Amino acid sequence: ALGRKIRQEKAPELGIATWELVEAAVRAGKVDKALELIEYGRWEDKMMHDSMCSFVEDALAYVADKLGEEEVYNIVRRRYEPRIKSWLAETPGTEESLQRGVEFQRGHGGVTSVTEEPDRYVVVCDPCGSGGQLKRTKQVRTSKKAYPWTWGKVGLPLYCVHCPVMWEILPIETRGYPIRISVCGEKPGDPCIHYYYKKPELIPEEYFTRVGKTKKIK
């Protein structure tokens, strides 16, 4: 009925975490069984992850419709302000932020590639495993007006508001320049691209002005 396999052990084995079964199969030398369980575990985790992302998108849409879009910004800022301050204290370097940021993308289960250019690192998410995938799988609520926290654009998915707030606005306010730059695709099938500039003076001024900030590092 589900169109896929599901674990069907008897109680109490049914409650054993799939990743514990993977470990047991590896230790027992049962390679094929371990690989089968790994694939199942990936599906299990991704299913729950995607459900939570969809719930967040629904909640932000409800807030926007009932209280106004500005409240979405207030919620996201309150959520991420202390986390970004901790991030900057723990991870001040570009390469370290790249490593942590790409770890997020791997955790989201998207399709990610990383390349290096003379002035920056380029991360292509096709799709991003959270907002990018949401755009490809459901009708998402988007901003009806342009704000600094939507990169001055109408139509940014509300779920994606955390990208300009978390990675750009809050770091600029805290230390003077972004952690990373995000360029979201205009269409659902477009990839999202993240730029990690190796030096703050290399970041183009347009990436400051689009979030209502001024570049002070030359």
PDB file of C-alpha atoms in Angstrom:
ATOM      1  CA  ALA A   1       0.000   0.000   0.000  1.00  0.00           C
ATOM      2  CA  LEU A   2       2.900   2.386   0.761  1.00  0.00           C
ATOM      3  CA  GLY A   3       4.736   1.553  -2.423  1.00  0.00           C
ATOM      4  CA  ARG A   4       7.938   0.894  -0.486  1.00  0.00           C
ATOM      5  CA  LYS A   5       9.413  -1.446   2.097  1.00  0.00           C
ATOM      6  CA  ILE A   6       8.894  -0.834   5.799  1.00  0.00           C
ATOM      7  CA  ARG A   7      10.424  -2.589   8.775  1.00  0.00           C
ATOM      8  CA  GLN A   8       8.105  -5.348  10.006  1.00  0.00           C
ATOM      9  CA  GLU A   9       9.909  -6.924  12.966  1.00  0.00           C
ATOM     10  CA  LYS A  10       7.951  -8.140  15.964  1.00  0.00           C
ATOM     11  CA  ALA A  11       7.959  -6.218  19.248  1.00  0.00           C
ATOM     12  CA  PRO A  12      10.289  -5.293  20.929  1.00  0.00           C
ATOM     13  CA  GLU A  13      12.726  -5.405  17.975  1.00  0.00           C
ATOM     14  CA  LEU A  14      10.565  -2.937  16.044  1.00  0.00           C
ATOM     15  CA  GLY A  15      11.640  -0.160  18.417  1.00  0.00           C
ATOM     16  CA  ILE A  16      15.379  -0.633  17.833  1.00  0.00           C
ATOM     17  CA  ALA A  17      16.845   2.336  15.945  1.00  0.00           C
ATOM     18  CA  THR A  18      17.673   1.542  12.333  1.00  0.00           C
ATOM     19  CA  TRP A  19      21.219   2.872  12.790  1.00  0.00           C
ATOM     20  CA  GLU A  20      21.757   0.401  15.646  1.00  0.00           C
ATOM     21  CA  LEU A  21      20.792  -2.383  13.248  1.00  0.00           C
ATOM     22  CA  VAL A  22      23.244  -0.969  10.684  1.00  0.00           C
ATOM     23  CA  GLU A  23      26.042  -1.089  13.246  1.00  0.00           C
ATOM     24  CA  ALA A  24      25.135  -4.648  14.248  1.00  0.00           C
ATOM     25  CA  ALA A  25      25.093  -5.772  10.598  1.00  0.00           C
ATOM     26  CA  VAL A  26      28.498  -4.183   9.939  1.00  0.00           C
ATOM     27  CA  ARG A  27      30.025  -5.807  12.999  1.00  0.00           C
ATOM     28  CA  ALA A  28      28.581  -9.154  11.902  1.00  0.00           C
ATOM     29  CA  GLY A  29      30.083  -8.737   8.417  1.00  0.00           C
ATOM     30  CA  LYS A  30      26.660  -8.708   6.732  1.00  0.00           C
ATOM     31  CA  VAL A  31      27.497  -6.131   4.084  1.00  0.00           C
ATOM     32  CA  ASP A  32      24.380  -6.481   1.935  1.00  0.00           C
ATOM     33  CA  LYS A  33      22.122  -6.254   4.989  1.00  0.00           C
ATOM     34  CA  ALA A  34      23.999  -3.192   6.240  1.00  0.00           C
ATOM     35  CA  LEU A  35      23.653  -1.456   2.871  1.00  0.00           C
ATOM     36  CA  GLU A  36      19.941  -2.258   2.756  1.00  0.00           C
ATOM     37  CA  LEU A  37      19.466  -0.816   6.243  1.00  0.00           C
ATOM     38  CA  ILE A  38      21.528   2.279   5.408  1.00  0.00           C
ATOM     39  CA  GLU A  39      19.264   3.049   2.462  1.00  0.00           C
ATOM     40  CA  TYR A  40      16.209   2.495   4.629  1.00  0.00           C
ATOM     41  CA  GLY A  41      17.642   4.676   7.392  1.00  0.00           C
ATOM     42  CA  ARG A  42      18.303   7.489   4.937  1.00  0.00           C
ATOM     43  CA  TRP A  43      14.682   7.343   3.799  1.00  0.00           C
ATOM     44  CA  GLU A  44      13.450   7.221   7.387  1.00  0.00           C
ATOM     45  CA  ASP A  45      15.446  10.300   8.416  1.00  0.00           C
ATOM     46  CA  LYS A  46      14.674  12.269   5.263  1.00  0.00           C
ATOM     47  CA  MET A  47      10.949  11.613   5.611  1.00  0.00           C
ATOM     48  CA  MET A  48      10.920  13.090   9.121  1.00  0.00           C
ATOM     49  CA  HIS A  49      13.212  15.992   8.122  1.00  0.00           C
ATOM     50  CA  ASP A  50      11.026  16.984   5.189  1.00  0.00           C
ATOM     51  CA  SER A  51       7.884  16.776   7.296  1.00  0.00           C
ATOM     52  CA  MET A  52       9.382  19.200   9.842  1.00  0.00           C
ATOM     53  CA  CYS A  53      10.478  21.622   7.113  1.00  0.00           C
ATOM     54  CA  SER A  54       6.979  21.573   5.676  1.00  0.00           C
ATOM     55  CA  PHE A  55       5.517  22.266   9.117  1.00  0.00           C
ATOM     56  CA  VAL A  56       7.822  25.288   9.577  1.00  0.00           C
ATOM     57  CA  GLU A  57       6.735  26.607   6.175  1.00  0.00           C
ATOM     58  CA  ASP A  58       3.070  26.175   7.106  1.00  0.00           C
ATOM     59  CA  ALA A  59       3.615  27.923  10.463  1.00  0.00           C
ATOM     60  CA  LEU A  60       5.379  30.914   8.884  1.00  0.00           C
ATOM     61  CA  ALA A  61       2.610  31.218   6.295  1.00  0.00           C
ATOM     62  CA  TYR A  62       0.027  31.262   9.095  1.00  0.00           C
ATOM     63  CA  VAL A  63       1.955  33.952  10.972  1.00  0.00           C
ATOM     64  CA  ALA A  64       2.249  36.097   7.852  1.00  0.00           C
ATOM     65  CA  ASP A  65      -1.428  35.814   7.049  1.00  0.00           C
ATOM     66  CA  LYS A  66      -2.668  36.445  10.605  1.00  0.00           C
ATOM     67  CA  LEU A  67      -0.093  38.914  11.985  1.00  0.00           C
ATOM     68  CA  GLY A  68       1.621  40.367   8.924  1.00  0.00           C
ATOM     69  CA  GLU A  69       4.771  39.466   7.035  1.00  0.00           C
ATOM     70  CA  GLU A  70       6.955  41.613   9.291  1.00  0.00           C
ATOM     71  CA  GLU A  71       6.336  39.139  12.111  1.00  0.00           C
ATOM     72  CA  VAL A  72       8.070  36.450  10.062  1.00  0.00           C
ATOM     73  CA  TYR A  73      11.211  38.570  10.152  1.00  0.00           C
ATOM     74  CA  ASN A  74      10.857  39.121  13.897  1.00  0.00           C
ATOM     75  CA  ILE A  75      10.495  35.391  14.567  1.00  0.00           C
ATOM     76  CA  VAL A  76      13.443  34.439  12.380  1.00  0.00           C
ATOM     77  CA  ARG A  77      15.662  37.155  13.830  1.00  0.00           C
ATOM     78  CA  ARG A  78      14.840  36.139  17.393  1.00  0.00           C
ATOM     79  CA  ARG A  79      15.587  32.532  16.552  1.00  0.00           C
ATOM     80  CA  TYR A  80      18.963  33.084  14.902  1.00  0.00           C
ATOM     81  CA  GLU A  81      20.515  36.139  16.583  1.00  0.00           C
ATOM     82  CA  PRO A  82      22.089  34.237  19.512  1.00  0.00           C
ATOM     83  CA  ARG A  83      23.102  31.372  17.249  1.00  0.00           C
ATOM     84  CA  ILE A  84      24.933  33.632  14.830  1.00  0.00           C
ATOM     85  CA  LYS A  85      26.783  35.341  17.661  1.00  0.00           C
ATOM     86  CA  SER A  86      27.922  31.916  18.845  1.00  0.00           C
ATOM     87  CA  TRP A  87      28.812  30.895  15.284  1.00  0.00           C
ATOM     88  CA  LEU A  88      31.028  33.945  14.795  1.00  0.00           C
ATOM     89  CA  ALA A  89      32.760  33.331  18.106  1.00  0.00           C
ATOM     90  CA  GLU A  90      33.367  29.654  17.373  1.00  0.00           C
ATOM     91  CA  THR A  91      33.907  29.764  13.601  1.00  0.00           C
ATOM     92  CA  PRO A  92      35.537  33.065  12.576  1.00  0.00           C
ATOM     93  CA  GLY A  93      37.322  31.831   9.431  1.00  0.00           C
ATOM     94  CA  THR A  94      35.887  31.456   5.928  1.00  0.00           C
ATOM     95  CA  GLU A  95      36.995  27.850   5.439  1.00  0.00           C
ATOM     96  CA  GLU A  96      35.611  26.827   8.819  1.00  0.00           C
ATOM     97  CA  SER A  97      32.277  28.472   8.016  1.00  0.00           C
ATOM     98  CA  LEU A  98      32.292  26.741   4.630  1.00  0.00           C
ATOM     99  CA  GLN A  99      32.828  23.383   6.307  1.00  0.00           C
ATOM    100  CA  ARG A 100      30.041  23.949   8.817  1.00  0.00           C
ATOM    101  CA  GLY A 101      27.686  25.420   6.221  1.00  0.00           C
ATOM    102  CA  VAL A 102      28.140  22.490   3.841  1.00  0.00           C
ATOM    103  CA  GLU A 103      27.631  20.140   6.771  1.00  0.00           C
ATOM    104  CA  PHE A 104      24.185  21.730   7.109  1.00  0.00           C
ATOM    105  CA  GLN A 105      23.491  21.001   3.450  1.00  0.00           C
ATOM    106  CA  ARG A 106      24.566  17.381   3.781  1.00  0.00           C
ATOM    107  CA  GLY A 107      22.307  17.108   6.828  1.00  0.00           C
ATOM    108  CA  HIS A 108      19.388  18.457   4.813  1.00  0.00           C
ATOM    109  CA  GLY A 109      19.890  15.655   2.298  1.00  0.00           C
ATOM    110  CA  GLY A 110      20.064  17.885  -0.758  1.00  0.00           C
ATOM    111  CA  VAL A 111      22.356  17.570  -3.763  1.00  0.00           C
ATOM    112  CA  THR A 112      25.433  19.717  -3.133  1.00  0.00           C
ATOM    113  CA  SER A 113      28.654  20.486  -5.021  1.00  0.00           C
ATOM    114  CA  VAL A 114      31.541  22.695  -3.907  1.00  0.00           C
ATOM    115  CA  THR A 115      34.137  24.394  -6.107  1.00  0.00           C
ATOM    116  CA  GLU A 116      36.894  26.904  -5.413  1.00  0.00           C
ATOM    117  CA  GLU A 117      37.466  30.130  -7.327  1.00  0.00           C
ATOM    118  CA  PRO A 118      40.286  32.654  -6.811  1.00  0.00           C
ATOM    119  CA  ASP A 119      38.189  34.925  -4.576  1.00  0.00           C
ATOM    120  CA  ARG A 120      35.534  32.606  -3.152  1.00  0.00           C
ATOM    121  CA  TYR A 121      34.102  29.148  -2.665  1.00  0.00           C
ATOM    122  CA  VAL A 122      30.936  28.310  -4.589  1.00  0.00           C
ATOM    123  CA  VAL A 123      28.358  25.885  -3.191  1.00  0.00           C
ATOM    124  CA  VAL A 124      25.628  24.792  -5.598  1.00  0.00           C
ATOM    125  CA  CYS A 125      22.539  23.210  -4.030  1.00  0.00           C
ATOM    126  CA  ASP A 126      20.389  21.507  -6.651  1.00  0.00           C
ATOM    127  CA  PRO A 127      18.172  21.413  -4.762  1.00  0.00           C
ATOM    128  CA  CYS A 128      18.850  22.763  -1.306  1.00  0.00           C
ATOM    129  CA  GLY A 129      17.450  20.018   0.907  1.00  0.00           C
ATOM    130  CA  SER A 130      15.124  22.360   2.792  1.00  0.00           C
ATOM    131  CA  GLY A 131      13.697  25.480   1.135  1.00  0.00           C
ATOM    132  CA  GLY A 132      14.794  24.462  -2.343  1.00  0.00           C
ATOM    133  CA  GLN A 133      13.124  21.087  -2.054  1.00  0.00           C
ATOM    134  CA  LEU A 134       9.980  22.642  -0.581  1.00  0.00           C
ATOM    135  CA  LYS A 135       9.647  24.830  -3.687  1.00  0.00           C
ATOM    136  CA  ARG A 136       9.825  21.732  -5.865  1.00  0.00           C
ATOM    137  CA  THR A 137       7.331  19.667  -3.902  1.00  0.00           C
ATOM    138  CA  LYS A 138       4.564  22.019  -2.685  1.00  0.00           C
ATOM    139  CA  GLN A 139       2.971  25.418  -3.187  1.00  0.00           C
ATOM    140  CA  VAL A 140       4.851  27.619  -0.738  1.00  0.00           C
ATOM    141  CA  ARG A 141       3.818  30.976   0.725  1.00  0.00           C
ATOM    142  CA  THR A 142       5.998  33.788  -0.619  1.00  0.00           C
ATOM    143  CA  SER A 143       6.490  37.420   0.416  1.00  0.00           C
ATOM    144  CA  LYS A 144       3.926  39.797  -1.051  1.00  0.00           C
ATOM    145  CA  LYS A 145       6.162  42.843  -0.585  1.00  0.00           C
ATOM    146  CA  ALA A 146       9.862  43.589  -0.926  1.00  0.00           C
ATOM    147  CA  TYR A 147      11.935  43.981   2.247  1.00  0.00           C
ATOM    148  CA  PRO A 148      15.649  44.080   3.066  1.00  0.00           C
ATOM    149  CA  TRP A 149      15.161  40.635   4.603  1.00  0.00           C
ATOM    150  CA  THR A 150      13.848  39.286   1.268  1.00  0.00           C
ATOM    151  CA  TRP A 151      16.844  40.747  -0.609  1.00  0.00           C
ATOM    152  CA  GLY A 152      14.580  43.561  -1.813  1.00  0.00           C
ATOM    153  CA  LYS A 153      12.498  41.118  -3.830  1.00  0.00           C
ATOM    154  CA  VAL A 154       8.840  40.202  -3.934  1.00  0.00           C
ATOM    155  CA  GLY A 155       8.114  36.489  -3.946  1.00  0.00           C
ATOM    156  CA  LEU A 156      10.811  35.023  -1.706  1.00  0.00           C
ATOM    157  CA  PRO A 157       9.499  31.870  -0.002  1.00  0.00           C
ATOM    158  CA  LEU A 158       8.939  32.673   3.659  1.00  0.00           C
ATOM    159  CA  TYR A 159      10.825  29.553   4.677  1.00  0.00           C
ATOM    160  CA  CYS A 160      13.906  30.980   2.946  1.00  0.00           C
ATOM    161  CA  VAL A 161      13.837  34.251   4.906  1.00  0.00           C
ATOM    162  CA  HIS A 162      16.306  32.728   7.360  1.00  0.00           C
ATOM    163  CA  CYS A 163      19.019  32.835   4.672  1.00  0.00           C
ATOM    164  CA  PRO A 164      19.263  36.652   4.354  1.00  0.00           C
ATOM    165  CA  VAL A 165      18.649  37.125   8.083  1.00  0.00           C
ATOM    166  CA  MET A 166      20.935  34.408   9.450  1.00  0.00           C
ATOM    167  CA  TRP A 167      23.823  34.494   7.004  1.00  0.00           C
ATOM    168  CA  GLU A 168      23.858  38.130   5.899  1.00  0.00           C
ATOM    169  CA  ILE A 169      21.955  40.686   8.020  1.00  0.00           C
ATOM    170  CA  LEU A 170      22.947  39.450  11.477  1.00  0.00           C
ATOM    171  CA  PRO A 171      26.648  38.899  10.641  1.00  0.00           C
ATOM    172  CA  ILE A 172      26.867  42.334   8.992  1.00  0.00           C
ATOM    173  CA  GLU A 173      25.385  43.922  12.105  1.00  0.00           C
ATOM    174  CA  THR A 174      27.693  41.919  14.377  1.00  0.00           C
ATOM    175  CA  ARG A 175      31.041  42.087  12.583  1.00  0.00           C
ATOM    176  CA  GLY A 176      30.556  44.156   9.424  1.00  0.00           C
ATOM    177  CA  TYR A 177      30.214  41.507   6.672  1.00  0.00           C
ATOM    178  CA  PRO A 178      28.216  38.328   5.837  1.00  0.00           C
ATOM    179  CA  ILE A 179      29.152  34.743   6.577  1.00  0.00           C
ATOM    180  CA  ARG A 180      27.946  33.706   3.150  1.00  0.00           C
ATOM    181  CA  ILE A 181      25.969  35.100   0.242  1.00  0.00           C
ATOM    182  CA  SER A 182      22.912  33.228  -1.007  1.00  0.00           C
ATOM    183  CA  VAL A 183      21.515  33.525  -4.522  1.00  0.00           C
ATOM    184  CA  CYS A 184      18.160  31.770  -4.769  1.00  0.00           C
ATOM    185  CA  GLY A 185      16.832  30.605  -8.110  1.00  0.00           C
ATOM    186  CA  GLU A 186      13.838  32.455  -9.501  1.00  0.00           C
ATOM    187  CA  LYS A 187      12.049  29.251 -10.551  1.00  0.00           C
ATOM    188  CA  PRO A 188      11.451  26.147  -8.408  1.00  0.00           C
ATOM    189  CA  GLY A 189      13.741  24.089 -10.623  1.00  0.00           C
ATOM    190  CA  ASP A 190      16.662  26.512 -10.289  1.00  0.00           C
ATOM    191  CA  PRO A 191      19.497  25.681  -7.876  1.00  0.00           C
ATOM    192  CA  CYS A 192      20.428  27.823  -4.884  1.00  0.00           C
ATOM    193  CA  ILE A 193      24.013  29.082  -4.871  1.00  0.00           C
ATOM    194  CA  HIS A 194      26.076  30.065  -1.838  1.00  0.00           C
ATOM    195  CA  TYR A 195      29.221  32.184  -2.053  1.00  0.00           C
ATOM    196  CA  TYR A 196      31.828  32.155   0.705  1.00  0.00           C
ATOM    197  CA  TYR A 197      34.250  34.991  -0.021  1.00  0.00           C
ATOM    198  CA  LYS A 198      37.819  34.435   1.163  1.00  0.00           C
ATOM    199  CA  LYS A 199      38.248  38.035   2.322  1.00  0.00           C
ATOM    200  CA  PRO A 200      35.507  40.499   3.341  1.00  0.00           C
ATOM    201  CA  GLU A 201      36.866  43.258   1.095  1.00  0.00           C
ATOM    202  CA  LEU A 202      36.210  40.998  -1.922  1.00  0.00           C
ATOM    203  CA  ILE A 203      32.456  40.872  -1.266  1.00  0.00           C
ATOM    204  CA  PRO A 204      30.675  43.068  -3.856  1.00  0.00           C
ATOM    205  CA  GLU A 205      28.843  46.059  -2.418  1.00  0.00           C
ATOM    206  CA  GLU A 206      25.558  44.933  -3.975  1.00  0.00           C
ATOM    207  CA  TYR A 207      25.353  42.115  -1.453  1.00  0.00           C
ATOM    208  CA  PHE A 208      25.250  44.690   1.338  1.00  0.00           C
ATOM    209  CA  THR A 209      22.801  47.121  -0.239  1.00  0.00           C
ATOM    210  CA  ARG A 210      20.259  44.414  -1.098  1.00  0.00           C
ATOM    211  CA  VAL A 211      19.767  43.757   2.645  1.00  0.00           C
ATOM    212  CA  GLY A 212      19.690  47.461   3.507  1.00  0.00           C
ATOM    213  CA  LYS A 213      23.274  47.656   4.770  1.00  0.00           C
ATOM    214  CA  THR A 214      26.379  49.651   3.833  1.00  0.00           C
ATOM    215  CA  LYS A 215      29.732  48.081   3.040  1.00  0.00           C
ATOM    216  CA  LYS A 216      32.291  49.632   5.369  1.00  0.00           C
ATOM    217  CA  ILE A 217      35.175  47.230   4.730  1.00  0.00           C
ATOM    218  CA  LYS A 218      37.273  48.279   1.728  1.00  0.00           C
TER     219      LYS A 218
END
